[in-house]
C-alpha atoms as one frame of an Amber mdcrd trajectory, in Angstrom:
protein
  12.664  54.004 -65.198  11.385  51.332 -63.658  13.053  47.703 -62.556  12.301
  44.990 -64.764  11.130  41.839 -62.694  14.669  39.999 -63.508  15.876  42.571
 -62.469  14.097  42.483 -58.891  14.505  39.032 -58.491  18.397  39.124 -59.060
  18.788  41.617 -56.237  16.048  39.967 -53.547  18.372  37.127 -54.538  21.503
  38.805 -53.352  20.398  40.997 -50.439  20.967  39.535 -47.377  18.418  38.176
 -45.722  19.510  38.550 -42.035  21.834  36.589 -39.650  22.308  32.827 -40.070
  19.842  30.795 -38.558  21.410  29.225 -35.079  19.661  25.984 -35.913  23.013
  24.267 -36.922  24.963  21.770 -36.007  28.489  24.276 -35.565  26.115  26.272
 -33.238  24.869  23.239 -31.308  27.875  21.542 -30.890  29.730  24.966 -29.980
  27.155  25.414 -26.977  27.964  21.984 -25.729  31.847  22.728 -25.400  30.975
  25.962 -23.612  28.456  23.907 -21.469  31.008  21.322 -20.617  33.933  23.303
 -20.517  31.618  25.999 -17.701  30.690  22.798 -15.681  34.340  21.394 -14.856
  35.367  25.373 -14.315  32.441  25.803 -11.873  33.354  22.274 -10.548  36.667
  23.679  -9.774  35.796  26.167  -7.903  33.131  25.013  -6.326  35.974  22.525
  -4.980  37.966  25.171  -3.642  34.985  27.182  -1.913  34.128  23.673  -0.273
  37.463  23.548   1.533  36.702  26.681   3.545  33.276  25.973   4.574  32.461
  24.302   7.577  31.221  20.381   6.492  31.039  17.296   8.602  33.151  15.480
   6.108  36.610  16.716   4.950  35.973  17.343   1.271  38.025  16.285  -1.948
  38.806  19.860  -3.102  39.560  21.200  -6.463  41.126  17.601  -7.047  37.760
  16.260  -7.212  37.444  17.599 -10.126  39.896  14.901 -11.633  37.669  12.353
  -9.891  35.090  13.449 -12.046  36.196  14.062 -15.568  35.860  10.696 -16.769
  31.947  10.993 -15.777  31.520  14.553 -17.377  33.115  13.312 -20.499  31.212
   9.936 -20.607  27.102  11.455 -19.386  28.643  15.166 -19.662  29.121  15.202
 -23.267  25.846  14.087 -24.324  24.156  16.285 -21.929  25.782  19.390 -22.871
  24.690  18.956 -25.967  21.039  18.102 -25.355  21.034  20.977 -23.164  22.662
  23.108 -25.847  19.961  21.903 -28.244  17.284  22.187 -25.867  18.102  25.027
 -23.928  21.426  27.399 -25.104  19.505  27.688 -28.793  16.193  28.487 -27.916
  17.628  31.646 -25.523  19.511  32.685 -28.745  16.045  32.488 -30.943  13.760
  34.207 -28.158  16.886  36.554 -27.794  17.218  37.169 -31.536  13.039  37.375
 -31.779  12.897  40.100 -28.734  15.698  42.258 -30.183  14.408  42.441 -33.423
  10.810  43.195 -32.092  12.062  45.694 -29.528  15.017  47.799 -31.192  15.028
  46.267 -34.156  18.407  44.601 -34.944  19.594  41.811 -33.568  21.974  43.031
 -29.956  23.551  40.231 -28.075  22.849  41.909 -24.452  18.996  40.414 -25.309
  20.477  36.570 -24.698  21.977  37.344 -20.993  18.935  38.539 -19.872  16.594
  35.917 -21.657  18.602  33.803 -20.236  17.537  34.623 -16.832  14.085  33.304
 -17.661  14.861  29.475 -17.565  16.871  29.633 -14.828  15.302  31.369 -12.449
  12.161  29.092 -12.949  14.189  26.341 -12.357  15.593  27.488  -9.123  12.422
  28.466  -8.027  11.296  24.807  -8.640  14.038  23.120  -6.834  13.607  25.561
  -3.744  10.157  24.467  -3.767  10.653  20.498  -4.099  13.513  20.457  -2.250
  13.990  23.022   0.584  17.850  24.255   0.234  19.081  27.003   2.163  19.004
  30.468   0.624  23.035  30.919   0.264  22.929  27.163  -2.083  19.643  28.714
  -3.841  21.412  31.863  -5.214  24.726  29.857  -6.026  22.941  27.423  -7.790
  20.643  30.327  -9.777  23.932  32.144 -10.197  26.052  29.583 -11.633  22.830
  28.035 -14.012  22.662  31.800 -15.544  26.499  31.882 -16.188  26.297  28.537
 -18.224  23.379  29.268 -20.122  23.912  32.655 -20.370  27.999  32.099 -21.643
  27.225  28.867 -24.040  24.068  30.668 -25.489  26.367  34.067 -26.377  29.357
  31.027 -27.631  26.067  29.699 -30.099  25.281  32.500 -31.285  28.570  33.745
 -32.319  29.180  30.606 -33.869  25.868  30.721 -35.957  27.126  33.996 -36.993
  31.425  33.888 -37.451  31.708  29.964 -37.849  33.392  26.688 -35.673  34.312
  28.179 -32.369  33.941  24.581 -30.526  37.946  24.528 -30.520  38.377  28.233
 -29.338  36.433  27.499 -26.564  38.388  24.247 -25.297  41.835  26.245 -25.473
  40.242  29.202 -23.261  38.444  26.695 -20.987  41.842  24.990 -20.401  43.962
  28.308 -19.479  41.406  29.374 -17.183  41.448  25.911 -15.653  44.923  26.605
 -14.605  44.233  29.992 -13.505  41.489  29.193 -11.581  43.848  26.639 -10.253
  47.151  28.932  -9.577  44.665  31.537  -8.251  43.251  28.944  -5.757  46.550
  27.640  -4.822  47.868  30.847  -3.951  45.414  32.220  -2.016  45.430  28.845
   0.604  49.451  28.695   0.313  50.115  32.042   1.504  47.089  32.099   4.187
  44.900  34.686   2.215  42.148  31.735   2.781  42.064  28.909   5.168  40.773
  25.815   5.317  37.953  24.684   7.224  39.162  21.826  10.082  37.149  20.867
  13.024  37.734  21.295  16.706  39.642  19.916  18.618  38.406  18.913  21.709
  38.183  16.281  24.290  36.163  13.448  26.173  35.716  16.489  28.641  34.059
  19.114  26.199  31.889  15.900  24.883  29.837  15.683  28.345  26.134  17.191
  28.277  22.937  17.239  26.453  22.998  17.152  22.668  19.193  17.397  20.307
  18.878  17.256  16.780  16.295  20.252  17.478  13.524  17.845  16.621  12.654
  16.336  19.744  15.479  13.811  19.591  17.985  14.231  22.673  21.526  12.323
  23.219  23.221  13.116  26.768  26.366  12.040  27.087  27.756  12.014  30.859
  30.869  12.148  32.316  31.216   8.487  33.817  30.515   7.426  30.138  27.462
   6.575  30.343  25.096   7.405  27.404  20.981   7.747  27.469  18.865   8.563
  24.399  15.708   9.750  23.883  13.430  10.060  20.920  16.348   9.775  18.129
  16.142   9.255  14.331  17.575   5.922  13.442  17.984   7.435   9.512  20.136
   4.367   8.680  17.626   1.772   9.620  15.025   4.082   7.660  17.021   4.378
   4.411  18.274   0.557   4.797  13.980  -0.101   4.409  13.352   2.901   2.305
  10.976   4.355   4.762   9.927   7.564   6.170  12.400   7.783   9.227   9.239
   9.794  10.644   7.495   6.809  11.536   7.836   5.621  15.546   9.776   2.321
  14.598  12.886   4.565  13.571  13.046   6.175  16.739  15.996   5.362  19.367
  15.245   5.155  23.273  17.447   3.563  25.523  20.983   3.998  27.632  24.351
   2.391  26.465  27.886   3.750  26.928  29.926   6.457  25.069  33.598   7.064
  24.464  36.170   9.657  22.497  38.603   8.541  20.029  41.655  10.027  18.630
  44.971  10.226  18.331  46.692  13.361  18.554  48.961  12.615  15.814  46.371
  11.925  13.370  44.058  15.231  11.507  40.960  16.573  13.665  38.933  15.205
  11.447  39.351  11.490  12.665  37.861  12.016  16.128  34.780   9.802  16.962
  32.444   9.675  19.264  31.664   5.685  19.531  28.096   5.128  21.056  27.237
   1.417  21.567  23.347   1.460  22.842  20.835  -1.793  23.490  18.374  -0.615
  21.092  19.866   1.113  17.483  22.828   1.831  15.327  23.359   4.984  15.389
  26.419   5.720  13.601  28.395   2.624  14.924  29.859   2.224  11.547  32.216
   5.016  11.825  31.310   6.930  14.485  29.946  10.480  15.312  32.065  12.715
  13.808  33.034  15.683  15.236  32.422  19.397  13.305  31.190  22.926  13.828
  33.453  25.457  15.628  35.045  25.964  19.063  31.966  27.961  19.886  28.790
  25.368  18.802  30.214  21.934  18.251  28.456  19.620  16.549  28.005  15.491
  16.129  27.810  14.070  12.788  26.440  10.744  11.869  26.736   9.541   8.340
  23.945   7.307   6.418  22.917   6.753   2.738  25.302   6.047  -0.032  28.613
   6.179   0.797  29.015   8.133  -2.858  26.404  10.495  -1.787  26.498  10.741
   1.799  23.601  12.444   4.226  23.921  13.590   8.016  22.424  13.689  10.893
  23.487  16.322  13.507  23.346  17.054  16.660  24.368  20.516  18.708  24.441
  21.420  21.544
């Protein structure tokens, strides 16, 4: 016998009609906790990894992390969750649209890899604009796939099982402090070490150093100091200006000398250079970095809160 039409409506009415939409505000705001809570864990260890690798500044370490949390709570927060609106939800939908198009339910494995999408664009982008090495590339693609990939997955299982925003502030907290026992561990009982510069002398200071660009410092033993065709970056940034251009070049002789004091950490020795015509790093000196086999001179300019470097080896 056939269904009356009350009778078809009243069941349309109560068969499901697929997942919840993601488009809602538990789902946004659960993407934004994962985003924010992924950024200070990746900031974490990102600090530790930064204490191992070789750096012309001594960096702040997994402490800096501290340093930061009042800035990723007062810009974080608000980006998280325009990023979770803009980017985490929109994976989920293409993710959700794909799956059902491909294999026809709805499998959470499709938001990982649409995931990849985004991100890899962007880091293509960025290695075209700005030139990083490979190794920062694929950390940077790496770590931009984890965060979209995890608060995209935290969206959509909040779309689908309800509030999750607190769930994911209790995990991000214990592994906080197991990323931090972890890390302590491994540096306390020498499984890692820390990266500190050479230490050398006035004597292993004498010779010919070039930033590999046609600028050339030598440094003799008498301490006497000559320079030829150097980049005076400070002067350059000082008049925003391309330190390409001839007037932010150094030539000229002055006089050199070592500083430190043996009681003090490797990373306070200085090369001083006073010459007739430039700056170069007489604020605080050249520092000292590389390794006992290539050492290296470091001169700081730019924001002090964002410092650059110019090097030169050997």
């Amino acid at each position: 016998m056939s269904k009356s039409t009350a009778e078809r409506v009243r069941e349309r009415a109560q068969a499901p009609d697929g997942p919840p939409s993601v488009w809602s505000g538990r789902a946004i705001v659960a993407g934004a906790g994962a985003l924010y809570v992924g950024a200070a864990l990746a900031a974490e260890v990102y600090g530790f990894v930064e204490l191992t690798a070789e750096a012309p500044a001594q960096g702040d370490g997994p402490g800096g992390v501290m340093l930061i949390l009042p800035f990723l709570t007062c810009f974080g927060v608000p980006s998280a969750l325009v990023a979770s609106l803009w980017l985490a939800l929109p994976t989920v939908s293409a993710a959700r649209w794909a799956s059902a198009r491909l294999t026809g339910r709805d499998a959470w494995w499709w938001v990982p890899v649409l995931a990849l999408l985004p991100v890899s664009a962007a880091t293509a982008v960025v290695g075209v604009v700005k030139h990083p090495g490979a190794g920062a590339l694929a950390w940077a693609w790496l770590t931009g796939a984890v965060l979209l990939a995890g608060a995209a997955l935290v969206a959509r299982d909040s779309a689908l099982h309800g509030r999750r925003l607190l769930r994911v502030l209790g995990y991000g907290g214990l592994a906080a402090v197991a990323v931090l026992g972890v890390g302590a561990a491994a540096f306390g009982t020498g499984l890692v070490t820390e990266y500190s510069p050479p230490r050398t002398n006035a004597a292993g200071l004498v010779g010919t150093w070039t930033d590999g660009h046609g600028g050339t410092l030598r440094l003799s033993p008498d301490g006497t100091a000559r320079a030829g065709n150097l980049k005076d970056h400070e002067a350059a940034y000082k008049n925003d200006a391309d330190v390409a251009r001839a007037t932010y070049r150094c030539t000229g002789t002055g006089t050199w000398s070592y500083e430190w004091d043996d009681s003090t950490s490797a990373w306070d020795q200085r090369v001083r250079l006073e010459l007739a015509d430039c700056e170069l790093g007489e604020l605080d000196g050249w520092r000292i970095g590389g390794t006992s086999e290539g050492l290296k001179l470091n001169a700081q300019y730019g924001d002090a809160d964002d410092p650059h470097w110019y090097t030169l080896t050997r």
